[in-house]
Amino acid sequence: MSLLEEVKWAGVIGAGGAGFPTHVKLEAKAEYILLNGAECEPLLRVDQQLMALYSDEIIRGFAAAGRQVGAQKALMGIKGKHREVIRQMRERIAALGQEEFVSVKELPDVYPAGDEQFLVHALTGRVVPEAGIPIQVGCVVVNSETALNIYHASQGKPVTEKYLTVTGDVPRRLTVKVPVGTPILDVLRLSGIEDFEEYAVIDGGPMMGPVLQNLNGFITKKNKGFVILKKKHPLIRKKTVKPEQAKRINRSSCEQCRMCTDLCPRYLLGHNMQPHKMMRSVAYSLENTEEQKMAFLCCQCNLCELFSCPAGLYPKAANLSIKQRLIEQKIRYQTEKTEFSPRTVREHRLIPSKRLIARLGLHDFDQPAPMTAIALHPAQFSFSMSQHVGAPCTPAVTVGQHVQAGEPVGQVPQSSLGAAVHASISGTVTECQSGAVVIKGD
Ligand code: SF4
Ligand code: SF4
């Protein structure tokens, strides 16, 4: 099998949270392949530990992906504060004889250093066009855990496990490897909390992750971590405001100071994203659709809502509601410009992670979450058929069938975008409906 076929068979997807099927990304031809090792979401500790624990595998997977896309250079982006990880990576790149092709570049400890467009600029000096993707400037980006999974795929191992940080206002903070399909509650209880009545759980990082409405779900290949906080924590209150309430507050309180725009990472890259103008549109019910099209340029990093706005308003929500309305009217953003360059003030306006963490009220929880070997033994596992961008998988098994760990349980429909799903344990299929395959372990 070629690497592309191996990656496709293994069901590798973007492990940074986006879930785009990796084999499709690697079909492109690019000048650079970039490793996203920024892990810029506060409190999450997955990628930095994987790069330390599995340096060789990540370098090999990354280099193989780079050769697949025909890259001339393979650049790893890791925050300069992870000195030991960088030192080790450089040593192993040399030991593996890859220094002609692979190198490490240091990233600043700012948010959102892991945004693909931020990363492309930090590593290559190029700016992805408005509403564009990295391949338009000759780059393909893969996350560290994705590179590890590409290596595993090249060794015939499908994606059946997920690395997750469990952290927040909890007695025990840790990072674990768990089988895909494990009940989320079993993972959350590793934090030392048994009763979640007083707690809310953020699915992913505190900036971009949504608050889980239901803790009875199952781990998918897209999960990256859980941040557990008391329901009364200001971040949870802010994240659980209903859209109607946000709209009402936005209408009455925006003073047009434009801090949301001045600190917006997409605006600073030279794009025309100006959230204060979206707030004005909402406040005065303006119908200037030409100007409102800029709502498509938002990457939903949440910096405007959770850091920039001095009045605690919801500019991202204003963007989203305008964008939704434009989509319904079949209106899209189109740029005439082809060249973009960052605004001259940009380097003075980047937000240090420490300041962001303090503003979020997470300073006390910004603690290590060491990789810990833990074996969970749930009675049953559930494998969602929609763990990726694209069409849901169709079940490849039937009720009563016995499957071995690593066997496919979901296959991509013919001619569709998607990623196969594999059993993470051996057992018997007990259900095969509602978009999921349920397996009772042996
Ligand atoms: S949303 Fe907040 S930051 Fe933006 S212009 Fe209004 S008051 Fe200023
Ligand atoms: S969420 Fe706010 S700060 Fe982030 S890109 Fe969108 S408008 Fe800019």
CSV table of C-alpha atoms and ligand atoms in Angstrom, one decimal:
chain,number,residue,atom,x,y,z
A,1,MET,CA,0.0,0.0,0.0
A,2,SER,CA,1.2,3.6,-0.6
A,3,LEU,CA,1.3,6.0,2.4
A,4,LEU,CA,-1.9,7.6,1.1
A,5,GLU,CA,-3.7,4.3,1.1
A,6,GLU,CA,-2.3,3.4,4.5
A,7,VAL,CA,-3.4,6.7,6.0
A,8,LYS,CA,-6.9,6.3,4.4
A,9,TRP,CA,-7.2,2.7,5.6
A,10,ALA,CA,-6.2,3.7,9.2
A,11,GLY,CA,-8.9,6.4,9.4
A,12,VAL,CA,-6.4,9.2,10.3
A,13,ILE,CA,-8.0,12.6,10.8
A,14,GLY,CA,-6.8,16.0,11.9
A,15,ALA,CA,-6.2,15.3,15.6
A,16,GLY,CA,-6.1,19.0,16.5
A,17,GLY,CA,-9.9,19.0,16.7
A,18,ALA,CA,-10.9,19.8,13.2
A,19,GLY,CA,-11.3,16.2,12.1
A,20,PHE,CA,-10.5,16.7,8.4
A,21,PRO,CA,-9.5,13.3,6.7
A,22,THR,CA,-5.7,13.4,6.5
A,23,HIS,CA,-5.5,11.3,3.3
A,24,VAL,CA,-7.3,14.0,1.4
A,25,LYS,CA,-5.0,16.7,2.8
A,26,LEU,CA,-2.0,14.6,1.7
A,27,GLU,CA,-3.2,14.3,-1.8
A,28,ALA,CA,-2.1,18.0,-2.4
A,29,LYS,CA,1.3,19.1,-3.7
A,30,ALA,CA,3.0,21.7,-1.5
A,31,GLU,CA,6.2,23.5,-1.0
A,32,TYR,CA,6.2,23.3,2.8
A,33,ILE,CA,4.7,20.8,5.2
A,34,LEU,CA,4.2,22.3,8.7
A,35,LEU,CA,3.9,20.6,12.0
A,36,ASN,CA,1.5,22.3,14.4
A,37,GLY,CA,3.0,21.7,17.8
A,38,ALA,CA,1.8,25.0,19.2
A,39,GLU,CA,-1.0,23.7,21.5
A,40,CYS,CA,-2.1,27.2,22.2
A,41,GLU,CA,-5.3,26.4,24.1
A,42,PRO,CA,-4.6,27.1,27.8
A,43,LEU,CA,-4.3,24.1,30.1
A,44,LEU,CA,-4.1,21.4,27.4
A,45,ARG,CA,-0.9,19.3,27.6
A,46,VAL,CA,-1.2,16.7,24.9
A,47,ASP,CA,1.0,17.6,22.1
A,48,GLN,CA,3.9,18.9,24.1
A,49,GLN,CA,4.1,15.5,26.0
A,50,LEU,CA,3.6,13.4,22.8
A,51,MET,CA,6.5,15.3,21.2
A,52,ALA,CA,8.7,14.4,24.2
A,53,LEU,CA,7.6,10.8,24.5
A,54,TYR,CA,7.4,9.8,20.8
A,55,SER,CA,9.9,12.1,19.1
A,56,ASP,CA,11.1,9.5,16.6
A,57,GLU,CA,7.6,8.4,15.6
A,58,ILE,CA,6.4,12.0,15.1
A,59,ILE,CA,9.5,13.0,13.1
A,60,ARG,CA,9.1,9.9,10.9
A,61,GLY,CA,5.4,10.4,10.3
A,62,PHE,CA,5.8,14.1,9.6
A,63,ALA,CA,8.7,13.5,7.2
A,64,ALA,CA,6.8,10.8,5.4
A,65,ALA,CA,3.8,13.1,5.0
A,66,GLY,CA,6.2,15.9,3.8
A,67,ARG,CA,7.6,13.6,1.1
A,68,GLN,CA,4.1,12.5,0.1
A,69,VAL,CA,3.1,16.1,-0.7
A,70,GLY,CA,6.4,16.8,-2.4
A,71,ALA,CA,7.5,19.4,0.1
A,72,GLN,CA,11.0,21.0,-0.1
A,73,LYS,CA,11.0,21.8,3.6
A,74,ALA,CA,9.3,20.3,6.7
A,75,LEU,CA,9.1,22.8,9.5
A,76,MET,CA,8.0,22.0,13.0
A,77,GLY,CA,6.4,24.9,15.0
A,78,ILE,CA,6.9,24.4,18.8
A,79,LYS,CA,6.6,27.2,21.4
A,80,GLY,CA,10.0,28.4,22.5
A,81,LYS,CA,9.0,27.9,26.2
A,82,HIS,CA,9.2,24.1,25.6
A,83,ARG,CA,13.0,24.2,25.6
A,84,GLU,CA,13.5,20.6,26.4
A,85,VAL,CA,11.1,19.3,23.8
A,86,ILE,CA,12.8,21.5,21.2
A,87,ARG,CA,16.3,20.3,22.2
A,88,GLN,CA,15.2,16.7,22.1
A,89,MET,CA,13.4,17.1,18.7
A,90,ARG,CA,16.5,18.7,17.1
A,91,GLU,CA,18.7,15.9,18.5
A,92,ARG,CA,16.4,13.2,17.2
A,93,ILE,CA,16.0,14.9,13.8
A,94,ALA,CA,19.8,14.8,13.4
A,95,ALA,CA,20.1,11.2,14.8
A,96,LEU,CA,17.5,10.1,12.2
A,97,GLY,CA,19.4,11.8,9.4
A,98,GLN,CA,16.5,14.1,8.6
A,99,GLU,CA,18.2,17.5,9.2
A,100,GLU,CA,18.4,18.4,5.5
A,101,PHE,CA,14.6,18.1,5.3
A,102,VAL,CA,13.1,18.7,8.8
A,103,SER,CA,13.8,21.6,11.2
A,104,VAL,CA,12.2,23.1,14.3
A,105,LYS,CA,11.2,26.7,14.5
A,106,GLU,CA,10.3,28.4,17.8
A,107,LEU,CA,6.9,30.0,18.2
A,108,PRO,CA,6.0,32.8,20.7
A,109,ASP,CA,3.9,31.9,23.7
A,110,VAL,CA,0.8,33.8,22.5
A,111,TYR,CA,-2.8,33.0,21.6
A,112,PRO,CA,-3.7,31.8,19.0
A,113,ALA,CA,-0.3,30.5,17.9
A,114,GLY,CA,-1.9,27.2,16.8
A,115,ASP,CA,-4.4,28.8,14.4
A,116,GLU,CA,-3.3,27.5,11.0
A,117,GLN,CA,-3.0,30.9,9.5
A,118,PHE,CA,-1.0,32.2,12.4
A,119,LEU,CA,1.3,29.2,12.1
A,120,VAL,CA,1.8,29.5,8.3
A,121,HIS,CA,2.9,33.1,8.8
A,122,ALA,CA,5.1,32.3,11.8
A,123,LEU,CA,6.9,29.5,10.0
A,124,THR,CA,7.1,30.8,6.4
A,125,GLY,CA,6.3,34.5,6.5
A,126,ARG,CA,3.4,33.9,4.1
A,127,VAL,CA,-0.1,35.1,4.7
A,128,VAL,CA,-3.0,32.8,3.7
A,129,PRO,CA,-5.5,34.9,1.7
A,130,GLU,CA,-8.8,36.0,3.2
A,131,ALA,CA,-11.3,33.1,3.4
A,132,GLY,CA,-8.5,30.8,2.2
A,133,ILE,CA,-6.6,27.7,3.3
A,134,PRO,CA,-2.8,27.1,3.7
A,135,ILE,CA,-2.4,25.2,0.4
A,136,GLN,CA,-3.1,28.5,-1.4
A,137,VAL,CA,0.3,29.6,-0.2
A,138,GLY,CA,2.0,26.2,-0.8
A,139,CYS,CA,1.6,24.8,2.7
A,140,VAL,CA,0.0,21.7,4.3
A,141,VAL,CA,-0.3,21.7,8.1
A,142,VAL,CA,-0.6,18.6,10.3
A,143,ASN,CA,-0.9,18.4,14.0
A,144,SER,CA,1.7,16.5,16.2
A,145,GLU,CA,-0.7,13.8,17.1
A,146,THR,CA,-1.8,13.4,13.5
A,147,ALA,CA,1.9,12.9,12.5
A,148,LEU,CA,2.1,10.2,15.2
A,149,ASN,CA,-1.0,8.6,13.7
A,150,ILE,CA,0.5,8.8,10.2
A,151,TYR,CA,3.5,6.9,11.5
A,152,HIS,CA,1.3,4.3,13.1
A,153,ALA,CA,-0.7,4.0,9.8
A,154,SER,CA,2.6,3.3,8.0
A,155,GLN,CA,3.1,0.4,10.4
A,156,GLY,CA,-0.4,-1.0,9.8
A,157,LYS,CA,-2.0,0.4,13.0
A,158,PRO,CA,-5.3,2.2,12.6
A,159,VAL,CA,-6.4,5.1,14.9
A,160,THR,CA,-8.1,3.4,17.9
A,161,GLU,CA,-6.7,5.5,20.7
A,162,LYS,CA,-6.9,9.1,21.7
A,163,TYR,CA,-4.7,11.3,24.0
A,164,LEU,CA,-6.6,13.6,26.2
A,165,THR,CA,-5.9,16.1,29.0
A,166,VAL,CA,-8.3,16.2,31.9
A,167,THR,CA,-7.9,19.4,33.9
A,168,GLY,CA,-9.5,22.4,35.5
A,169,ASP,CA,-10.8,22.9,39.1
A,170,VAL,CA,-10.2,19.3,40.0
A,171,PRO,CA,-8.1,17.3,42.5
A,172,ARG,CA,-6.2,15.5,39.8
A,173,ARG,CA,-5.0,16.8,36.5
A,174,LEU,CA,-3.6,14.3,34.0
A,175,THR,CA,-3.1,13.4,30.4
A,176,VAL,CA,-4.2,9.9,29.3
A,177,LYS,CA,-4.4,7.6,26.3
A,178,VAL,CA,-7.9,6.0,26.1
A,179,PRO,CA,-9.6,3.8,23.6
A,180,VAL,CA,-11.9,5.6,21.1
A,181,GLY,CA,-15.5,4.8,22.1
A,182,THR,CA,-14.9,5.0,25.9
A,183,PRO,CA,-17.7,6.7,27.9
A,184,ILE,CA,-16.7,10.3,28.5
A,185,LEU,CA,-17.9,10.1,32.1
A,186,ASP,CA,-15.3,7.3,32.8
A,187,VAL,CA,-12.6,9.7,31.5
A,188,LEU,CA,-13.9,12.7,33.5
A,189,ARG,CA,-13.9,10.6,36.7
A,190,LEU,CA,-10.1,10.2,36.4
A,191,SER,CA,-10.1,13.8,37.7
A,192,GLY,CA,-11.1,12.6,41.2
A,193,ILE,CA,-14.6,14.0,40.8
A,194,GLU,CA,-17.5,11.5,41.0
A,195,ASP,CA,-20.5,13.8,41.1
A,196,PHE,CA,-20.7,16.4,38.3
A,197,GLU,CA,-23.9,18.2,39.6
A,198,GLU,CA,-21.9,21.4,40.5
A,199,TYR,CA,-19.6,21.2,37.5
A,200,ALA,CA,-19.6,22.1,33.9
A,201,VAL,CA,-17.2,20.5,31.3
A,202,ILE,CA,-15.6,22.2,28.4
A,203,ASP,CA,-15.1,19.9,25.5
A,204,GLY,CA,-11.6,20.9,24.3
A,205,GLY,CA,-9.7,24.0,25.2
A,206,PRO,CA,-11.2,26.9,27.3
A,207,MET,CA,-11.0,29.3,24.4
A,208,MET,CA,-12.7,27.5,21.6
A,209,GLY,CA,-14.3,24.4,23.3
A,210,PRO,CA,-18.1,24.4,23.8
A,211,VAL,CA,-19.6,23.4,27.2
A,212,LEU,CA,-20.8,19.8,27.0
A,213,GLN,CA,-24.6,19.6,27.3
A,214,ASN,CA,-24.5,15.9,28.0
A,215,LEU,CA,-21.8,14.0,29.8
A,216,ASN,CA,-23.1,10.6,28.6
A,217,GLY,CA,-21.3,10.7,25.2
A,218,PHE,CA,-18.3,8.7,24.1
A,219,ILE,CA,-14.7,9.6,23.1
A,220,THR,CA,-14.2,10.2,19.4
A,221,LYS,CA,-11.0,10.7,17.4
A,222,LYS,CA,-11.7,14.5,17.6
A,223,ASN,CA,-11.5,14.9,21.3
A,224,LYS,CA,-8.4,16.7,22.7
A,225,GLY,CA,-9.2,17.2,26.4
A,226,PHE,CA,-11.8,18.3,29.0
A,227,VAL,CA,-11.6,21.3,31.2
A,228,ILE,CA,-13.8,20.8,34.3
A,229,LEU,CA,-14.9,24.0,36.2
A,230,LYS,CA,-17.6,24.9,38.7
A,231,LYS,CA,-20.8,26.0,37.0
A,232,LYS,CA,-20.5,29.4,38.7
A,233,HIS,CA,-17.0,30.1,37.2
A,234,PRO,CA,-17.2,33.2,35.1
A,235,LEU,CA,-15.9,31.4,32.0
A,236,ILE,CA,-18.7,28.9,32.2
A,237,ARG,CA,-21.3,31.7,32.7
A,238,LYS,CA,-20.0,33.5,29.7
A,239,LYS,CA,-19.9,30.4,27.5
A,240,THR,CA,-23.4,29.4,28.4
A,241,VAL,CA,-25.2,32.6,27.6
A,242,LYS,CA,-28.0,32.0,25.1
A,243,PRO,CA,-27.7,33.5,21.6
A,244,GLU,CA,-30.8,35.7,22.2
A,245,GLN,CA,-29.4,37.0,25.5
A,246,ALA,CA,-26.0,37.8,23.8
A,247,LYS,CA,-27.8,39.6,21.0
A,248,ARG,CA,-29.8,41.7,23.5
A,249,ILE,CA,-26.7,42.6,25.5
A,250,ASN,CA,-24.7,43.4,22.3
A,251,ARG,CA,-27.4,45.7,21.0
A,252,SER,CA,-27.4,47.9,24.1
A,253,SER,CA,-23.9,48.1,25.3
A,254,CYS,CA,-21.2,48.4,22.5
A,255,GLU,CA,-19.3,51.6,22.8
A,256,GLN,CA,-17.5,51.1,19.5
A,257,CYS,CA,-14.1,51.3,21.1
A,258,ARG,CA,-12.9,48.8,18.5
A,259,MET,CA,-10.6,46.8,20.8
A,260,CYS,CA,-12.2,43.7,19.4
A,261,THR,CA,-10.9,44.6,16.0
A,262,ASP,CA,-7.5,46.0,17.1
A,263,LEU,CA,-6.6,42.7,18.8
A,264,CYS,CA,-8.3,40.3,16.3
A,265,PRO,CA,-5.7,37.9,15.0
A,266,ARG,CA,-7.2,37.8,11.5
A,267,TYR,CA,-7.4,41.6,11.3
A,268,LEU,CA,-3.7,41.8,12.4
A,269,LEU,CA,-2.7,39.3,9.7
A,270,GLY,CA,-4.0,41.9,7.2
A,271,HIS,CA,-7.5,40.5,6.6
A,272,ASN,CA,-10.5,42.7,6.7
A,273,MET,CA,-12.2,41.1,9.8
A,274,GLN,CA,-13.5,44.0,11.9
A,275,PRO,CA,-15.9,42.7,14.5
A,276,HIS,CA,-16.7,46.2,15.8
A,277,LYS,CA,-18.4,46.8,12.5
A,278,MET,CA,-20.5,43.6,12.9
A,279,MET,CA,-21.5,44.9,16.4
A,280,ARG,CA,-22.6,48.2,14.8
A,281,SER,CA,-24.7,46.3,12.2
A,282,VAL,CA,-26.4,44.4,15.0
A,283,ALA,CA,-27.0,47.5,17.1
A,284,TYR,CA,-28.6,49.5,14.3
A,285,SER,CA,-30.0,46.6,12.3
A,286,LEU,CA,-28.0,47.7,9.3
A,287,GLU,CA,-28.5,45.8,6.1
A,288,ASN,CA,-25.2,46.6,4.4
A,289,THR,CA,-24.6,43.0,3.2
A,290,GLU,CA,-21.5,44.0,1.3
A,291,GLU,CA,-19.7,45.1,4.5
A,292,GLN,CA,-21.3,42.3,6.5
A,293,LYS,CA,-19.6,39.6,4.3
A,294,MET,CA,-16.5,40.1,6.4
A,295,ALA,CA,-18.2,37.9,9.0
A,296,PHE,CA,-16.9,35.0,6.9
A,297,LEU,CA,-13.4,35.9,7.9
A,298,CYS,CA,-13.7,35.0,11.6
A,299,CYS,CA,-11.8,31.9,12.7
A,300,GLN,CA,-13.9,31.8,15.9
A,301,CYS,CA,-10.8,32.0,18.2
A,302,ASN,CA,-13.0,33.8,20.8
A,303,LEU,CA,-10.3,36.3,21.6
A,304,CYS,CA,-12.7,39.2,21.2
A,305,GLU,CA,-15.3,37.8,23.5
A,306,LEU,CA,-13.1,36.3,26.2
A,307,PHE,CA,-10.2,38.8,26.3
A,308,SER,CA,-10.4,41.9,24.1
A,309,CYS,CA,-13.8,43.5,24.8
A,310,PRO,CA,-13.6,45.7,27.9
A,311,ALA,CA,-17.4,45.6,28.3
A,312,GLY,CA,-17.6,41.8,28.2
A,313,LEU,CA,-19.7,41.7,25.0
A,314,TYR,CA,-20.1,39.0,22.3
A,315,PRO,CA,-18.6,40.2,19.0
A,316,LYS,CA,-18.0,36.6,17.8
A,317,ALA,CA,-21.6,35.8,18.3
A,318,ALA,CA,-22.5,38.9,16.3
A,319,ASN,CA,-20.3,37.6,13.5
A,320,LEU,CA,-21.8,34.2,13.7
A,321,SER,CA,-25.4,35.4,13.5
A,322,ILE,CA,-24.7,37.7,10.5
A,323,LYS,CA,-22.8,34.9,8.8
A,324,GLN,CA,-25.7,32.5,9.3
A,325,ARG,CA,-28.1,35.0,7.8
A,326,LEU,CA,-25.8,35.5,4.8
A,327,ILE,CA,-25.5,31.8,4.3
A,328,GLU,CA,-29.3,31.5,4.3
A,329,GLN,CA,-29.3,34.1,1.6
A,330,LYS,CA,-26.7,32.2,-0.3
A,331,ILE,CA,-24.2,35.1,-0.1
A,332,ARG,CA,-20.5,34.3,0.2
A,333,TYR,CA,-17.3,36.3,0.8
A,334,GLN,CA,-15.1,36.7,-2.2
A,335,THR,CA,-11.8,38.6,-2.2
A,336,GLU,CA,-10.3,40.4,-5.1
A,337,LYS,CA,-7.0,40.8,-3.4
A,338,THR,CA,-4.3,38.1,-3.8
A,339,GLU,CA,-1.5,39.6,-1.7
A,340,PHE,CA,-1.9,40.2,2.1
A,341,SER,CA,0.6,41.4,4.6
A,342,PRO,CA,0.3,41.8,8.4
A,343,ARG,CA,-0.5,45.2,9.9
A,344,THR,CA,2.5,47.0,11.1
A,345,VAL,CA,1.3,47.1,14.7
A,346,ARG,CA,0.8,43.3,14.8
A,347,GLU,CA,3.8,42.2,16.8
A,348,HIS,CA,2.9,44.6,19.6
A,349,ARG,CA,-0.7,43.3,19.8
A,350,LEU,CA,-0.1,39.6,20.2
A,351,ILE,CA,-1.7,38.3,23.4
A,352,PRO,CA,0.7,36.5,25.8
A,353,SER,CA,-0.8,33.2,27.0
A,354,LYS,CA,-0.1,34.1,30.7
A,355,ARG,CA,-2.2,37.3,30.4
A,356,LEU,CA,-5.0,35.4,28.7
A,357,ILE,CA,-5.0,32.7,31.4
A,358,ALA,CA,-5.2,35.3,34.1
A,359,ARG,CA,-8.1,37.1,32.2
A,360,LEU,CA,-10.0,33.8,31.9
A,361,GLY,CA,-9.7,33.2,35.7
A,362,LEU,CA,-7.7,30.0,35.1
A,363,HIS,CA,-4.4,30.9,36.7
A,364,ASP,CA,-4.8,28.5,39.6
A,365,PHE,CA,-5.5,25.6,37.3
A,366,ASP,CA,-2.6,26.3,34.9
A,367,GLN,CA,-0.7,23.3,36.3
A,368,PRO,CA,1.0,20.2,34.8
A,369,ALA,CA,-1.2,17.3,33.7
A,370,PRO,CA,1.3,14.5,33.4
A,371,MET,CA,0.9,11.6,31.0
A,372,THR,CA,-0.4,8.8,33.1
A,373,ALA,CA,-0.9,5.1,32.2
A,374,ILE,CA,-4.5,4.2,33.1
A,375,ALA,CA,-6.6,1.2,32.1
A,376,LEU,CA,-10.4,1.8,31.9
A,377,HIS,CA,-12.8,-1.1,31.7
A,378,PRO,CA,-16.2,0.1,30.6
A,379,ALA,CA,-18.9,-2.5,29.9
A,380,GLN,CA,-19.5,-1.2,26.5
A,381,PHE,CA,-17.9,1.1,23.9
A,382,SER,CA,-19.8,3.3,21.3
A,383,PHE,CA,-18.2,4.2,18.0
A,384,SER,CA,-19.8,7.2,16.3
A,385,MET,CA,-20.0,7.0,12.6
A,386,SER,CA,-19.4,10.8,12.3
A,387,GLN,CA,-16.0,11.4,13.9
A,388,HIS,CA,-14.7,13.5,11.0
A,389,VAL,CA,-15.5,16.1,8.4
A,390,GLY,CA,-17.5,14.6,5.6
A,391,ALA,CA,-20.2,11.9,5.1
A,392,PRO,CA,-21.0,9.6,8.1
A,393,CYS,CA,-19.5,6.1,7.8
A,394,THR,CA,-21.8,3.2,7.2
A,395,PRO,CA,-21.5,0.3,9.7
A,396,ALA,CA,-19.2,-2.4,8.5
A,397,VAL,CA,-20.5,-4.9,11.1
A,398,THR,CA,-23.8,-6.4,12.2
A,399,VAL,CA,-25.4,-7.1,15.6
A,400,GLY,CA,-24.1,-10.3,17.1
A,401,GLN,CA,-20.9,-10.2,15.2
A,402,HIS,CA,-17.6,-10.7,17.1
A,403,VAL,CA,-14.9,-8.2,16.2
A,404,GLN,CA,-11.2,-7.9,17.1
A,405,ALA,CA,-9.6,-4.7,18.2
A,406,GLY,CA,-8.4,-2.9,15.1
A,407,GLU,CA,-11.0,-4.2,12.7
A,408,PRO,CA,-13.1,-1.7,10.8
A,409,VAL,CA,-16.6,-1.1,12.2
A,410,GLY,CA,-17.4,1.9,9.9
A,411,GLN,CA,-16.5,2.4,6.3
A,412,VAL,CA,-16.6,5.5,4.1
A,413,PRO,CA,-19.5,5.5,1.6
A,414,GLN,CA,-18.2,5.2,-2.0
A,415,SER,CA,-17.0,8.5,-3.6
A,416,SER,CA,-17.5,10.4,-0.3
A,417,LEU,CA,-15.2,12.5,1.9
A,418,GLY,CA,-14.7,10.7,5.2
A,419,ALA,CA,-12.5,8.5,7.4
A,420,ALA,CA,-12.9,4.9,8.4
A,421,VAL,CA,-13.7,3.9,12.1
A,422,HIS,CA,-12.1,0.9,13.8
A,423,ALA,CA,-12.9,-1.0,16.9
A,424,SER,CA,-10.6,-0.1,19.8
A,425,ILE,CA,-11.4,-3.3,21.7
A,426,SER,CA,-12.4,-6.9,21.0
A,427,GLY,CA,-16.0,-7.8,21.7
A,428,THR,CA,-19.5,-8.4,20.3
A,429,VAL,CA,-21.6,-5.9,18.5
A,430,THR,CA,-24.8,-5.2,20.5
A,431,GLU,CA,-26.2,-2.2,18.5
A,432,CYS,CA,-25.8,-0.9,15.1
A,433,GLN,CA,-28.0,2.2,14.7
A,434,SER,CA,-28.4,5.9,15.4
A,435,GLY,CA,-25.1,6.7,13.8
A,436,ALA,CA,-23.1,4.5,16.1
A,437,VAL,CA,-21.9,0.9,16.6
A,438,VAL,CA,-21.9,-0.3,20.2
A,439,ILE,CA,-19.6,-3.1,21.2
A,440,LYS,CA,-19.7,-5.1,24.5
A,441,GLY,CA,-16.1,-5.9,25.4
A,442,ASP,CA,-14.9,-9.5,25.9
B,1,SF4,S1,-17.7,44.8,21.1
B,1,SF4,FE1,-16.5,45.5,22.9
B,1,SF4,S2,-14.5,45.8,22.1
B,1,SF4,FE2,-15.8,45.7,20.3
B,1,SF4,S3,-16.2,47.8,19.9
B,1,SF4,FE3,-17.9,47.1,21.2
B,1,SF4,S4,-17.3,47.6,23.2
B,1,SF4,FE4,-15.4,47.8,22.0
B,2,SF4,S1,-13.5,35.3,17.2
B,2,SF4,FE1,-13.2,37.5,17.3
B,2,SF4,S2,-11.0,37.8,17.6
B,2,SF4,FE2,-11.3,35.7,16.8
B,2,SF4,S3,-11.2,35.9,14.5
B,2,SF4,FE3,-13.3,36.1,15.1
B,2,SF4,S4,-13.7,38.3,15.3
B,2,SF4,FE4,-11.5,38.0,15.4
